[in-house]
XYZ file of C-alpha atoms in Angstrom:
755
model
C 109.366 66.170 238.907
C 110.146 63.400 241.433
C 112.939 63.634 244.564
C 113.904 60.354 244.305
C 115.410 60.976 240.977
C 119.395 59.839 241.575
C 120.136 63.700 238.671
C 117.125 65.824 239.402
C 119.334 68.363 237.355
C 120.122 66.115 233.942
C 116.742 66.603 232.202
C 117.946 70.739 232.565
C 121.600 70.208 231.579
C 120.937 67.945 228.994
C 120.361 69.887 225.850
C 118.348 68.534 223.454
C 119.301 68.059 219.830
C 119.278 71.434 217.460
C 119.023 73.587 220.443
C 122.772 75.222 220.894
C 121.357 78.254 221.688
C 120.391 78.964 225.179
C 122.368 78.797 228.410
C 120.951 75.910 229.789
C 123.501 76.170 233.339
C 121.594 79.404 234.280
C 117.801 77.956 233.504
C 118.315 75.717 235.315
C 119.567 77.560 238.369
C 116.771 80.057 238.283
C 114.135 76.697 237.515
C 115.763 75.563 241.130
C 115.269 78.957 242.910
C 111.771 78.311 242.189
C 110.931 75.160 243.343
C 113.025 76.485 246.213
C 110.197 79.067 247.029
C 107.887 77.232 246.482
C 108.462 73.586 248.540
C 110.974 73.955 251.216
C 111.333 70.889 252.052
C 113.274 70.407 248.836
C 115.936 71.823 249.286
C 117.430 69.237 251.078
C 117.477 66.899 247.789
C 118.828 69.492 246.139
C 121.813 70.901 247.940
C 124.044 70.269 245.278
C 122.444 72.365 242.692
C 123.787 75.880 242.410
C 122.259 78.696 243.617
C 121.515 81.443 241.383
C 120.052 84.804 242.239
C 118.130 86.965 239.277
C 118.850 90.082 240.474
C 122.843 89.503 239.435
C 122.470 88.277 236.206
C 120.509 91.872 236.080
C 123.333 94.001 237.582
C 126.029 91.927 234.886
C 123.494 92.989 231.967
C 123.461 96.365 233.738
C 127.220 96.746 234.386
C 128.444 94.947 231.120
C 126.268 94.609 228.691
C 127.133 96.728 225.513
C 130.478 94.722 226.143
C 128.793 91.159 225.969
C 127.144 92.483 222.902
C 130.550 93.545 221.140
C 132.106 90.687 222.042
C 129.614 88.400 220.402
C 129.656 91.011 217.549
C 133.248 90.726 217.042
C 133.042 87.082 217.632
C 130.610 86.186 215.025
C 132.830 88.226 212.405
C 136.373 86.410 213.259
C 134.264 82.646 212.956
C 133.003 84.277 209.126
C 135.753 84.119 206.922
C 134.090 86.683 204.441
C 132.916 89.146 207.525
C 136.766 89.104 208.406
C 138.405 89.501 204.524
C 135.951 92.484 204.226
C 137.122 93.986 207.835
C 140.664 93.486 206.969
C 140.343 94.939 204.037
C 139.255 98.340 205.230
C 142.116 98.441 207.484
C 145.224 97.200 205.664
C 145.477 100.269 203.795
C 145.817 102.536 206.284
C 147.849 99.906 208.300
C 150.337 99.523 205.394
C 150.010 104.078 205.041
C 151.370 103.917 208.926
C 154.201 101.417 209.006
C 155.882 102.736 205.974
C 158.682 103.857 208.625
C 159.143 100.498 210.267
C 161.301 98.178 209.022
C 159.774 95.104 209.707
C 156.790 95.499 207.190
C 159.323 95.072 204.500
C 160.518 91.831 205.986
C 157.189 90.297 206.656
C 156.264 91.200 203.182
C 159.136 90.473 201.513
C 158.709 86.454 200.845
C 155.349 87.040 200.308
C 156.035 89.321 197.286
C 159.025 87.402 196.119
C 156.928 84.406 195.886
C 154.413 86.198 194.122
C 156.785 87.888 191.507
C 157.972 84.854 190.861
C 155.016 82.788 190.114
C 153.567 85.849 187.998
C 157.071 85.426 185.814
C 157.143 82.094 185.322
C 153.029 82.439 184.086
C 154.062 85.317 181.460
C 157.751 86.398 181.469
C 156.239 88.522 178.730
C 154.482 91.100 180.989
C 157.750 91.845 183.183
C 159.612 92.350 180.088
C 156.950 94.559 178.500
C 157.648 97.045 181.863
C 161.211 97.400 181.870
C 162.308 96.988 178.384
C 161.530 101.312 177.771
C 163.490 101.778 181.483
C 166.383 99.338 180.886
C 167.289 99.478 177.008
C 168.028 103.545 177.037
C 169.970 102.997 180.586
C 171.733 100.281 179.109
C 172.726 101.842 176.147
C 173.397 105.361 177.930
C 176.147 103.119 180.810
C 177.384 101.360 177.617
C 178.161 104.733 175.933
C 179.554 106.857 178.917
C 181.882 103.407 179.891
C 183.684 103.640 176.534
C 184.175 107.195 176.639
C 185.497 106.982 179.638
C 187.264 104.309 178.773
C 189.285 106.235 175.703
C 189.553 109.579 177.400
C 191.817 107.123 179.977
C 193.895 105.580 176.746
C 194.329 108.503 175.233
C 195.853 110.436 178.589
C 197.745 107.115 178.982
C 199.042 106.528 175.661
C 200.156 110.319 176.017
C 201.944 110.238 179.556
C 203.263 106.601 178.934
C 206.571 107.486 177.203
C 207.651 110.603 179.117
C 209.405 111.703 182.411
C 206.159 112.450 184.267
C 204.108 109.672 183.033
C 207.410 107.898 184.893
C 206.319 109.472 187.882
C 202.946 109.098 187.606
C 204.220 105.384 187.392
C 206.007 105.413 190.463
C 202.695 107.371 192.275
C 200.242 104.168 191.329
C 202.506 101.765 192.316
C 203.058 103.246 195.447
C 199.538 104.220 196.460
C 198.104 101.332 194.836
C 195.660 103.350 192.168
C 195.821 102.556 188.933
C 198.347 104.345 186.356
C 195.217 105.516 184.216
C 193.407 107.372 187.240
C 196.294 109.019 188.431
C 196.608 110.392 184.865
C 193.314 111.354 184.838
C 193.698 113.080 188.202
C 196.695 115.219 187.382
C 195.831 116.441 183.615
C 191.817 116.743 183.429
C 191.086 119.864 185.352
C 187.168 121.130 185.168
C 184.857 123.233 186.856
C 180.794 123.539 186.544
C 180.068 126.965 186.098
C 175.990 126.993 185.128
C 173.145 123.972 185.543
C 169.496 124.238 183.547
C 166.909 122.487 184.927
C 164.602 122.531 181.800
C 160.638 121.134 181.650
C 161.510 118.247 178.858
C 157.747 118.763 177.439
C 157.666 122.090 177.153
C 161.040 123.469 177.015
C 160.803 126.349 179.601
C 163.520 126.644 182.323
C 162.519 125.218 185.902
C 165.530 126.519 187.915
C 169.178 127.395 186.822
C 172.189 127.662 189.781
C 175.519 129.681 188.126
C 178.757 129.764 189.489
C 180.330 132.652 191.639
C 183.151 133.461 188.656
C 180.754 132.524 185.843
C 180.197 134.773 183.246
C 175.826 135.120 182.832
C 173.218 135.391 180.780
C 169.474 135.479 180.928
C 168.802 131.963 181.976
C 165.535 131.999 179.764
C 167.199 132.890 176.880
C 169.617 130.061 176.791
C 167.238 127.592 177.814
C 165.058 128.761 174.625
C 168.317 128.480 172.963
C 168.801 124.788 173.883
C 165.544 123.643 173.455
C 165.530 124.615 170.108
C 168.990 122.177 169.603
C 167.548 119.813 170.573
C 164.153 119.788 168.456
C 166.200 120.590 165.700
C 168.298 117.733 165.668
C 165.240 115.441 166.487
C 163.416 117.038 163.435
C 166.222 116.917 161.056
C 167.999 113.440 161.392
C 165.944 110.227 160.893
C 166.084 107.903 164.056
C 166.116 110.785 166.267
C 162.999 111.611 167.300
C 163.495 110.048 171.030
C 167.110 110.994 171.194
C 168.726 114.564 171.138
C 172.294 115.925 171.583
C 173.710 114.993 175.074
C 176.907 116.850 174.171
C 178.718 119.942 172.490
C 181.507 122.003 172.597
C 181.836 125.523 172.575
C 185.851 126.381 172.534
C 186.809 125.766 176.065
C 183.290 124.796 177.125
C 181.540 121.522 177.190
C 177.814 121.105 177.029
C 176.464 117.928 178.956
C 172.431 116.871 178.554
C 171.328 114.589 180.988
C 167.864 113.968 180.071
C 164.722 112.773 182.080
C 161.372 111.547 182.682
C 160.098 114.958 182.999
C 162.815 117.167 183.098
C 166.685 118.049 181.251
C 169.823 118.864 183.561
C 171.795 120.676 181.495
C 175.491 121.258 183.088
C 178.128 124.288 181.256
C 181.314 122.946 182.089
C 185.431 124.310 181.506
C 187.940 122.206 180.678
C 188.357 118.528 180.364
C 185.413 116.930 182.959
C 185.575 113.399 183.719
C 183.125 110.785 181.857
C 182.597 109.680 185.954
C 180.701 113.538 186.097
C 177.952 112.443 183.679
C 177.320 109.696 186.870
C 177.387 112.341 189.664
C 175.038 114.355 186.758
C 172.626 111.546 186.675
C 172.705 110.420 190.317
C 171.156 114.013 190.814
C 168.463 114.105 188.380
C 167.483 111.157 189.553
C 166.877 112.499 193.272
C 164.833 115.564 191.560
C 162.795 113.623 190.035
C 162.037 111.316 193.097
C 161.626 113.858 195.789
C 159.797 116.153 193.638
C 158.103 114.253 190.670
C 154.278 115.140 190.999
C 155.641 119.079 191.251
C 157.790 118.795 188.016
C 154.364 117.093 186.331
C 152.536 119.853 187.771
C 155.009 122.646 186.094
C 153.585 125.028 184.165
C 156.126 128.255 184.154
C 155.547 128.832 187.540
C 158.331 127.431 189.576
C 157.285 128.293 193.307
C 156.758 124.767 194.544
C 160.045 123.692 192.727
C 162.489 126.285 195.034
C 163.975 123.650 197.150
C 165.170 122.131 193.611
C 167.975 125.115 193.682
C 169.620 123.507 196.389
C 170.833 120.238 194.634
C 171.472 122.372 191.595
C 173.699 124.204 193.972
C 175.719 121.261 194.788
C 175.807 120.438 190.551
C 177.573 123.609 190.330
C 180.297 123.059 193.206
C 181.510 120.240 191.483
C 185.490 120.925 190.240
C 188.841 120.012 190.091
C 191.580 122.035 190.763
C 195.083 121.675 189.079
C 197.764 120.221 191.483
C 200.343 121.817 192.790
C 203.739 120.612 191.547
C 205.348 117.830 193.830
C 209.207 118.125 193.198
C 211.075 114.863 192.553
C 213.905 113.531 191.542
C 215.407 113.208 188.232
C 214.808 109.601 187.231
C 218.022 108.585 186.074
C 217.246 104.816 186.524
C 214.146 105.531 183.945
C 215.807 106.873 181.429
C 218.357 104.270 179.943
C 215.587 102.139 180.220
C 213.277 104.638 178.580
C 216.105 104.434 175.415
C 216.682 101.189 175.139
C 212.438 100.760 174.854
C 212.709 103.457 172.301
C 215.596 102.410 170.431
C 214.140 98.749 169.820
C 210.138 100.385 169.420
C 212.186 102.546 166.589
C 213.660 99.289 165.331
C 210.936 97.235 164.886
C 208.622 100.336 163.397
C 211.393 101.033 160.922
C 211.619 97.458 159.501
C 207.529 97.599 159.529
C 207.663 100.659 158.393
C 209.614 99.032 154.888
C 207.322 96.090 154.600
C 204.330 98.318 154.408
C 205.672 100.719 151.721
C 206.955 97.590 149.654
C 203.477 96.096 150.381
C 202.045 99.356 149.427
C 203.787 99.726 146.437
C 202.702 95.990 145.090
C 198.963 96.857 145.941
C 199.597 100.041 143.936
C 201.392 98.552 140.975
C 198.328 96.198 141.248
C 195.112 98.433 141.125
C 197.349 99.911 137.789
C 196.632 97.496 135.964
C 193.851 96.685 133.535
C 191.799 93.502 134.505
C 192.648 93.788 137.948
C 189.919 95.228 140.675
C 191.541 94.840 144.358
C 188.883 94.704 146.877
C 190.380 94.010 149.971
C 194.026 93.758 151.698
C 195.865 93.592 155.234
C 197.680 91.891 157.302
C 197.058 88.827 159.372
C 198.975 86.234 161.382
C 202.196 87.572 160.261
C 200.970 87.537 156.391
C 199.667 89.743 154.034
C 196.395 89.583 152.587
C 194.693 90.586 149.512
C 191.672 89.706 147.425
C 190.097 90.830 144.418
C 188.448 90.184 140.595
C 190.863 89.597 137.744
C 190.689 89.286 134.013
C 192.025 86.014 132.757
C 193.428 88.005 130.308
C 195.354 90.712 132.748
C 198.703 90.088 134.243
C 199.518 87.168 136.388
C 200.033 89.278 139.747
C 202.879 86.646 141.560
C 205.057 88.240 138.992
C 204.887 91.877 140.485
C 206.375 90.435 143.448
C 209.597 89.748 142.312
C 210.067 93.613 141.529
C 209.030 94.907 144.744
C 211.205 91.942 147.102
C 208.421 90.578 148.647
C 208.396 86.807 148.827
C 205.091 84.924 147.891
C 205.648 82.419 150.946
C 204.524 85.592 153.554
C 201.479 86.574 150.830
C 198.168 84.930 150.791
C 195.749 86.318 147.542
C 192.664 85.047 146.179
C 191.311 86.266 143.180
C 188.122 85.919 141.212
C 187.621 86.108 137.774
C 185.308 88.127 135.911
C 185.141 90.326 132.572
C 187.180 93.237 133.019
C 185.354 96.495 130.726
C 188.255 99.266 131.250
C 189.447 99.889 127.234
C 192.820 97.574 127.638
C 190.876 94.854 128.935
C 187.912 94.904 125.692
C 190.681 95.604 123.188
C 192.674 92.312 124.192
C 188.984 90.414 124.197
C 187.669 91.702 121.168
C 191.195 91.395 119.211
C 191.013 87.409 120.448
C 187.391 86.785 119.061
C 187.440 89.349 115.981
C 190.675 88.369 114.837
C 190.896 91.643 113.012
C 192.251 91.568 109.260
C 195.833 93.051 108.377
C 194.206 95.684 106.808
C 192.169 96.979 110.530
C 193.697 98.285 113.207
C 191.710 98.707 116.778
C 192.806 101.563 119.228
C 192.073 103.288 122.533
C 191.014 106.350 122.081
C 189.605 108.008 124.682
C 186.164 105.814 126.637
C 186.213 104.036 122.705
C 188.134 101.818 120.760
C 187.832 102.600 116.823
C 188.741 100.950 113.950
C 190.609 102.024 110.530
C 191.119 100.451 107.768
C 189.061 98.402 105.314
C 187.656 95.110 105.789
C 185.025 92.512 103.861
C 181.056 92.989 105.101
C 181.998 89.730 106.763
C 183.564 90.732 108.720
C 182.692 93.956 109.513
C 179.274 92.599 110.458
C 180.795 90.269 112.852
C 182.481 93.510 114.794
C 179.092 94.982 114.765
C 177.955 92.276 116.095
C 180.510 92.062 118.991
C 179.804 95.960 119.343
C 176.405 95.591 120.063
C 176.869 92.824 123.071
C 179.529 94.648 125.176
C 178.217 94.600 128.284
C 176.857 98.140 129.502
C 179.532 99.909 130.821
C 182.472 99.048 128.505
C 183.590 101.225 125.836
C 182.002 101.336 122.360
C 183.375 99.958 119.579
C 183.759 102.587 116.829
C 183.333 101.142 112.991
C 182.682 104.325 111.304
C 186.483 104.047 109.658
C 186.684 101.128 108.411
C 185.386 101.080 104.904
C 183.106 98.191 103.664
C 184.897 96.763 100.675
C 181.677 94.804 100.066
C 178.799 97.180 100.275
C 178.127 100.607 98.075
C 178.624 103.977 100.540
C 175.630 105.691 97.975
C 173.846 102.808 99.226
C 174.699 104.008 103.022
C 174.373 107.833 102.230
C 170.194 107.584 101.037
C 169.546 105.616 104.470
C 171.183 108.156 106.422
C 169.655 110.936 104.397
C 166.633 109.208 105.375
C 166.548 109.065 109.082
C 167.700 112.779 109.155
C 164.299 113.959 107.115
C 162.816 111.589 109.537
C 163.634 113.441 112.494
C 161.630 115.993 114.500
C 163.243 119.530 114.312
C 165.553 118.376 111.285
C 164.626 120.070 107.609
C 167.276 118.787 104.910
C 166.749 121.404 101.908
C 169.732 120.113 100.352
C 171.744 116.349 99.923
C 174.000 114.778 96.858
C 176.843 114.084 95.872
C 180.115 116.267 94.039
C 183.298 115.727 93.822
C 183.220 112.338 95.544
C 181.990 114.525 98.548
C 178.448 114.131 100.197
C 176.988 117.283 100.522
C 174.138 117.924 102.649
C 172.569 121.577 104.398
C 169.326 122.418 106.310
C 167.782 123.488 109.485
C 168.209 122.342 112.422
C 166.868 123.186 115.945
C 168.982 122.822 119.030
C 166.958 120.003 120.554
C 166.874 118.093 118.071
C 169.573 114.498 117.188
C 172.984 115.434 116.072
C 173.325 114.656 112.651
C 176.749 113.783 113.549
C 176.163 111.153 115.983
C 173.449 109.748 113.190
C 176.602 109.922 110.364
C 178.574 107.714 113.110
C 175.567 105.204 113.306
C 175.100 104.896 109.471
C 179.700 103.696 109.101
C 179.806 106.943 106.762
C 183.441 108.290 106.940
C 182.670 112.272 108.529
C 185.639 112.977 106.274
C 184.038 112.227 103.001
C 180.730 114.267 103.911
C 180.331 118.208 104.423
C 177.191 119.249 106.496
C 175.908 122.485 107.148
C 173.279 122.693 109.261
C 171.297 126.567 110.241
C 170.248 127.304 114.081
C 165.566 127.294 114.359
C 163.208 126.579 116.386
C 161.305 123.515 115.106
C 157.417 124.061 116.287
C 157.248 119.843 116.181
C 155.275 118.710 119.062
C 157.569 116.738 120.126
C 160.181 119.586 120.393
C 157.750 122.012 121.955
C 157.361 119.877 124.533
C 161.066 119.345 124.953
C 161.476 123.169 125.741
C 158.554 123.421 127.956
C 160.015 121.130 129.927
C 163.855 122.584 129.582
C 162.573 126.222 130.243
C 159.765 125.558 133.110
C 160.970 122.989 135.003
C 157.812 121.281 136.199
C 157.187 119.948 139.460
C 157.006 116.321 140.019
C 152.971 116.926 140.811
C 152.903 117.603 136.982
C 153.277 115.768 133.762
C 153.544 116.327 130.433
C 151.763 114.787 127.401
C 151.159 115.138 123.548
C 147.919 114.938 122.417
C 147.443 115.208 118.882
C 148.504 118.629 118.045
C 148.089 120.434 121.738
C 150.407 119.872 124.442
C 148.624 118.775 127.350
C 149.488 119.454 131.454
C 147.870 117.004 134.593
C 148.669 117.799 138.189
C 148.630 120.141 140.877
C 151.049 122.875 140.995
C 151.981 126.701 143.181
C 149.567 129.425 142.156
C 152.944 130.765 141.127
C 154.351 128.440 138.543
C 151.361 128.362 136.891
C 151.678 131.970 136.558
C 155.228 131.065 134.702
C 153.159 128.096 132.872
C 150.550 130.196 131.496
C 153.139 133.188 130.138
C 154.851 130.152 128.455
C 151.860 129.119 126.989
C 150.873 132.639 125.917
C 154.399 133.331 123.925
C 154.399 130.148 121.856
C 154.649 131.155 118.207
C 152.252 130.874 115.659
C 151.899 127.289 114.708
C 153.063 126.063 117.414
C 151.018 123.518 119.374
C 148.555 124.554 121.787
C 149.660 124.255 125.615
C 146.883 123.459 127.203
C 147.247 124.144 131.429
C 142.956 123.541 132.193
C 143.697 120.202 133.769
C 146.320 121.331 136.215
C 144.668 122.620 139.205
C 146.363 125.194 142.073
C 147.502 123.497 145.584
C 145.719 126.310 147.649
C 142.478 126.284 146.186
C 139.540 125.213 148.449
C 138.926 124.621 152.624
C 142.706 124.057 152.854
C 143.083 127.235 150.920
C 140.942 129.106 153.200
C 142.706 127.314 156.484
C 146.080 128.187 155.389
C 145.336 132.176 154.899
C 143.576 131.898 158.530
C 146.509 130.710 160.226
C 148.591 132.973 158.516
C 146.803 135.749 159.504
C 147.563 134.940 163.010
C 149.607 137.208 165.323
C 151.467 135.826 168.828
C 152.488 139.146 170.700
C 155.406 139.369 172.901
C 156.866 142.290 175.538
C 160.065 143.749 175.433
C 162.578 141.390 175.454
C 160.686 138.202 176.572
C 160.764 135.107 175.188
C 157.412 133.720 176.422
C 153.679 135.495 175.202
C 152.707 138.158 176.795
C 150.056 137.890 178.987
C 146.234 137.285 177.676
C 147.742 135.328 174.101
C 146.272 132.180 175.516
C 142.681 131.870 173.896
C 144.759 132.947 170.596
C 147.374 130.254 170.619
C 144.042 127.539 171.553
C 142.367 129.262 168.597
C 145.749 128.531 166.331
C 146.092 125.105 167.916
C 142.656 124.099 166.343
C 143.537 125.493 163.116
C 146.550 123.870 163.048
C 145.083 120.303 163.628
C 141.850 121.028 161.455
C 145.336 121.547 158.650
C 146.676 118.238 159.557
C 143.680 116.383 159.001
C 142.631 118.178 155.642
C 145.962 117.611 154.311
C 145.902 113.995 153.370
C 142.377 114.277 151.706
C 143.501 116.877 149.849
C 146.834 114.978 148.436
C 148.913 117.751 149.666
C 151.799 117.737 152.129
C 151.816 120.752 154.737
C 154.081 122.756 156.566
C 153.928 125.455 158.852
C 156.826 127.754 159.518
C 156.901 129.863 163.247
C 159.100 132.602 162.024
C 160.052 135.284 165.662
C 160.498 138.781 165.281
C 161.472 141.103 167.631
C 162.232 144.859 168.072
C 165.460 147.083 167.030
C 166.096 147.837 170.511
C 169.502 145.648 171.607
C 172.350 143.926 169.435
C 171.674 142.476 166.313
C 172.646 138.913 167.908
C 170.758 139.280 171.070
C 167.806 140.460 168.418
C 168.242 137.140 166.535
C 168.761 134.780 169.042
C 165.444 136.124 171.305
C 163.163 135.749 167.993
C 163.959 132.248 167.671
C 163.735 131.335 171.397
C 160.139 133.326 170.717
C 158.841 130.981 167.811
C 160.556 128.158 170.280
C 158.481 129.018 173.155
C 155.387 129.681 170.812
C 156.147 126.115 168.784
C 156.554 124.283 172.504
C 152.927 125.917 173.561
C 151.473 124.406 170.344
C 153.225 120.838 171.241
C 151.521 120.580 174.570
C 147.737 121.691 173.055
C 148.359 117.916 170.672
C 149.562 120.083 167.350
C 152.104 117.350 165.817
C 155.642 119.075 165.787
C 156.666 117.347 162.499
C 153.978 119.872 161.297
C 155.694 122.911 162.445
C 159.011 124.529 161.650
C 160.883 127.500 163.620
C 162.976 130.312 162.314
C 164.369 133.837 163.728
C 164.240 136.764 161.676
C 165.344 138.701 164.494
C 164.686 142.937 163.928
C 165.617 142.520 159.749
C 161.543 142.131 158.872
C 159.708 144.766 160.767
C 156.318 145.293 160.352
C 156.707 148.739 160.949
C 159.616 150.079 160.081
C 159.289 153.989 161.700
C 160.322 152.894 165.114
C 157.632 154.693 167.444
C 156.687 153.013 170.607
C 153.576 151.694 168.836
C 155.812 149.979 166.217
C 158.468 148.394 168.380
C 155.527 146.422 169.908
C 153.901 145.552 166.827
C 157.305 143.911 165.646
C 157.394 141.954 168.945
C 155.802 138.806 167.146
C 156.206 135.515 165.899
C 154.286 135.172 162.469
C 153.419 132.057 160.681
C 153.949 131.076 156.891
C 152.149 127.725 155.378
C 153.531 125.676 152.446
C 151.661 123.741 150.298
C 153.163 121.212 148.259
C 151.607 117.833 146.020
C 152.159 114.653 147.757
C 154.130 112.683 145.810
């Protein structure tokens, strides 16, 4: 080291490239102290260098070494983006949780969340649509329905009182207070009181809470809840398109039952009187608050409402909703309104009489048109002060304009539109046949019932044209009867021979005698009641029935076709069974209930000797095999109940679990076997109490079991319920053991062939 150097510390203080981790200033101070100790004569040359005491550095390390290390670690985290992001991510959820009550958090996050939402919706709007659709569409539908009901309710009450003295006084009140007339009318006319409020678990049908007004008649709330749930399930199961809907309004005399459904629970209010439609919104808001405050408790509800005791306070506020009829306020007689009302009434009456006369004349005109053959009126009405009529008109029918003069209606006030068509009524068809056939003078056409009959005689050529015209008449037109027209060219003997030959070929008819005597045709024989009618064949052969003497004795034919018709008429086979003739046998195929098969076997054994064999070997019973055994297991199950309790007795849970497994197996096996299965749950009660109460209790028990099975995954479409009360006892002896046995739910499995 040289003392003559102009900057002796420059080589220590200047850091070489790539060495940034050393405190050069501190290191230089240490070296200077060492130099002063070795050579004191250098102190004057190094007077400008700072003095460093190594003991002070050691003291600083002892006092603040931990803080220096912590600051160094924090500095490293802050300078490294990945470490900083990980550290912030660990504390961010806790920070949000602690800042929920601070309004500044929402103010800070709102702009970022709004921009993120806008970007997401702009990139894929269907995501937001799928989220909001299940919530918004039912809410909009319900809101629109309630708004329409409120509008009609307001309109009905306003019209009811608009032309009365009380209505005039209410109009004055509306003008004086600045409230609409409809609201004043509803305030004076609608008087109601909420008597009961039920909160029912939507998925299980169990009662969560119930509050009743002080002066309301009370019943067992569990029983009422079960009945309401049963009604809702009945509507959903019975009507197509109602699987996700339900009954929202019921009227029982002076009582009105309103149901407000929610995601987890349903609020049912029993209201006496005429409630305003605004009450729907009040009840809906109460239900929304319950879901918002007690959502998790509602989700976990299993019949124990201990965690939902505070819900009763919310329901109590709903029960307190009522409107008393206001006291009559004396008011002076509105003398000025009386002449105005009379003048308006006279003007309205005069206009009404004139309108009634015009409508009556128009109705008479339309009635005349409807009575005319060949004219079909499809629509009538009034538009822009003119009468409108549209329909169909046969070209051979009368002109509708001719009937206007008879009813004194100006043709200029009528707009008519008639489309041409071919009428099928007897009068129009008769006119068309007369115009097209041009019958000779010896033939007369007339209408007899639903047919057009021709009498007289005609050449064979005209008869041939007439028969051709009768065959081309459209479906629904009256038939053309030519049997009374004698053929002037063809001999009657030939037509008679053809008629007899046709009868001999018919199954179920035996001709024993056919001849001509004294200018008449004679025929006799045997005829099965299910065979062809000889009189119909006589008409089709164009033979005058007056020239034929027929005698047919009834008998039971053994022809396979006739026996087949008789078996179909007597047995009424189900759609899953088909009959067919195979040689000299009648074969049945398909599947049917065992009861029908027993009737069919009995009919087969009762066939007379010589009849074809009725073969039932190809018909199988629906209850054969595994599905039959499963049916027997389900029908052997019984769910027990305690006295007057709509819920199963303790200890029945394992039995219900096993039953649910069997019902699921039945649901899986039925389509494989091409069978439609239906399980009927029948509730029973003991004989204690009134018949009506026992019937309701039994139905509530069946509904409770169905709700428990649905909760265990059984398809509700498989289940149906009914209540038998005490009408179908298992043990009618009346002992305590017998009464306990009669308090149960039984199961009946119905199996039908899938169409």
